C-alpha positions as protocol buffer text, in pm:
chain_id: "A"
residue {
  index: 1
  type: MET
  ca { x: -4481 y: -5945 z: -4056 }
}
residue {
  index: 2
  type: GLY
  ca { x: -4668 y: -6229 z: -3893 }
}
residue {
  index: 3
  type: GLY
  ca { x: -4408 y: -6330 z: -3635 }
}
residue {
  index: 4
  type: ARG
  ca { x: -4559 y: -6467 z: -3318 }
}
residue {
  index: 5
  type: ILE
  ca { x: -4431 y: -6669 z: -3025 }
}
residue {
  index: 6
  type: GLY
  ca { x: -4231 y: -6909 z: -3244 }
}
residue {
  index: 7
  type: TYR
  ca { x: -3973 y: -6649 z: -3346 }
}
residue {
  index: 8
  type: SER
  ca { x: -3923 y: -6528 z: -2990 }
}
residue {
  index: 9
  type: ALA
  ca { x: -3901 y: -6882 z: -2857 }
}
residue {
  index: 10
  type: ALA
  ca { x: -3649 y: -6984 z: -3125 }
}
residue {
  index: 11
  type: THR
  ca { x: -3439 y: -6674 z: -3058 }
}
residue {
  index: 12
  type: GLY
  ca { x: -3441 y: -6739 z: -2684 }
}
residue {
  index: 13
  type: LEU
  ca { x: -3351 y: -7104 z: -2736 }
}
residue {
  index: 14
  type: MET
  ca { x: -3062 y: -7013 z: -2966 }
}
residue {
  index: 15
  type: VAL
  ca { x: -2926 y: -6759 z: -2717 }
}
residue {
  index: 16
  type: VAL
  ca { x: -2939 y: -7021 z: -2441 }
}
residue {
  index: 17
  type: VAL
  ca { x: -2770 y: -7286 z: -2656 }
}
residue {
  index: 18
  type: LEU
  ca { x: -2500 y: -7049 z: -2787 }
}
residue {
  index: 19
  type: SER
  ca { x: -2431 y: -6923 z: -2435 }
}
residue {
  index: 20
  type: TRP
  ca { x: -2425 y: -7273 z: -2292 }
}
residue {
  index: 21
  type: PHE
  ca { x: -2160 y: -7391 z: -2536 }
}
residue {
  index: 22
  type: GLY
  ca { x: -1956 y: -7070 z: -2503 }
}
residue {
  index: 23
  type: ILE
  ca { x: -1998 y: -6963 z: -2864 }
}
residue {
  index: 24
  type: ILE
  ca { x: -2115 y: -6614 z: -2768 }
}
residue {
  index: 25
  type: SER
  ca { x: -1792 y: -6554 z: -2572 }
}
residue {
  index: 26
  type: VAL
  ca { x: -1588 y: -6660 z: -2874 }
}
residue {
  index: 27
  type: LEU
  ca { x: -1785 y: -6425 z: -3101 }
}
residue {
  index: 28
  type: LEU
  ca { x: -1745 y: -6138 z: -2855 }
}
residue {
  index: 29
  type: ALA
  ca { x: -1372 y: -6205 z: -2840 }
}
residue {
  index: 30
  type: LEU
  ca { x: -1352 y: -6190 z: -3221 }
}
residue {
  index: 31
  type: VAL
  ca { x: -1582 y: -5891 z: -3279 }
}
residue {
  index: 32
  type: PRO
  ca { x: -1550 y: -5601 z: -3034 }
}
residue {
  index: 33
  type: VAL
  ca { x: -1862 y: -5461 z: -2869 }
}
residue {
  index: 34
  type: VAL
  ca { x: -1771 y: -5116 z: -3003 }
}
residue {
  index: 35
  type: ALA
  ca { x: -1833 y: -5247 z: -3356 }
}
residue {
  index: 36
  type: ILE
  ca { x: -2164 y: -5414 z: -3271 }
}
residue {
  index: 37
  type: SER
  ca { x: -2323 y: -5135 z: -3062 }
}
residue {
  index: 38
  type: PRO
  ca { x: -2400 y: -4886 z: -3345 }
}
residue {
  index: 39
  type: ILE
  ca { x: -2561 y: -5160 z: -3552 }
}
residue {
  index: 40
  type: LEU
  ca { x: -2783 y: -5271 z: -3264 }
}
residue {
  index: 41
  type: LEU
  ca { x: -2875 y: -4910 z: -3184 }
}
residue {
  index: 42
  type: TYR
  ca { x: -2971 y: -4846 z: -3546 }
}
residue {
  index: 43
  type: ILE
  ca { x: -3184 y: -5162 z: -3568 }
}
residue {
  index: 44
  type: GLY
  ca { x: -3355 y: -5083 z: -3236 }
}
residue {
  index: 45
  type: ASN
  ca { x: -3424 y: -4726 z: -3344 }
}
residue {
  index: 46
  type: ALA
  ca { x: -3561 y: -4833 z: -3683 }
}
residue {
  index: 47
  type: GLU
  ca { x: -3787 y: -5101 z: -3534 }
}
residue {
  index: 48
  type: SER
  ca { x: -3917 y: -4866 z: -3266 }
}
residue {
  index: 49
  type: ALA
  ca { x: -3998 y: -4604 z: -3529 }
}
residue {
  index: 50
  type: ARG
  ca { x: -4168 y: -4866 z: -3746 }
}
residue {
  index: 51
  type: GLN
  ca { x: -4385 y: -4981 z: -3457 }
}
residue {
  index: 52
  type: ALA
  ca { x: -4474 y: -4631 z: -3337 }
}
residue {
  index: 53
  type: PHE
  ca { x: -4521 y: -4463 z: -3676 }
}
residue {
  index: 54
  type: PRO
  ca { x: -4595 y: -4728 z: -3942 }
}
residue {
  index: 55
  type: ASP
  ca { x: -4662 y: -4476 z: -4220 }
}
residue {
  index: 56
  type: HIS
  ca { x: -4366 y: -4251 z: -4138 }
}
residue {
  index: 57
  type: ALA
  ca { x: -4101 y: -4486 z: -4001 }
}
residue {
  index: 58
  type: GLY
  ca { x: -3819 y: -4346 z: -4215 }
}
residue {
  index: 59
  type: GLN
  ca { x: -3886 y: -3987 z: -4112 }
}
residue {
  index: 60
  type: ALA
  ca { x: -3924 y: -4081 z: -3745 }
}
residue {
  index: 61
  type: CYS
  ca { x: -3598 y: -4278 z: -3751 }
}
residue {
  index: 62
  type: ALA
  ca { x: -3408 y: -3996 z: -3924 }
}
residue {
  index: 63
  type: GLY
  ca { x: -3564 y: -3733 z: -3698 }
}
residue {
  index: 64
  type: SER
  ca { x: -3458 y: -3910 z: -3382 }
}
residue {
  index: 65
  type: ARG
  ca { x: -3089 y: -3893 z: -3477 }
}
residue {
  index: 66
  type: CYS
  ca { x: -2863 y: -3639 z: -3314 }
}
residue {
  index: 67
  type: TRP
  ca { x: -2723 y: -3438 z: -3605 }
}
residue {
  index: 68
  type: HIS
  ca { x: -2414 y: -3245 z: -3501 }
}
């Protein structure tokens, strides 16, 4: 996608600024971690599959799920 050091630096800077002013604590008080965790797990799984298997990211992401 063309992202380089700028995206990572901007993300790190925003995390520092939001933490410094206490905005992250307010957001975590409003939205429980239990609601955020599945979303972050899905995004991490999808991005890992996309990086490891660029031509078959959808199949790799679906195959890594635990289907019970």
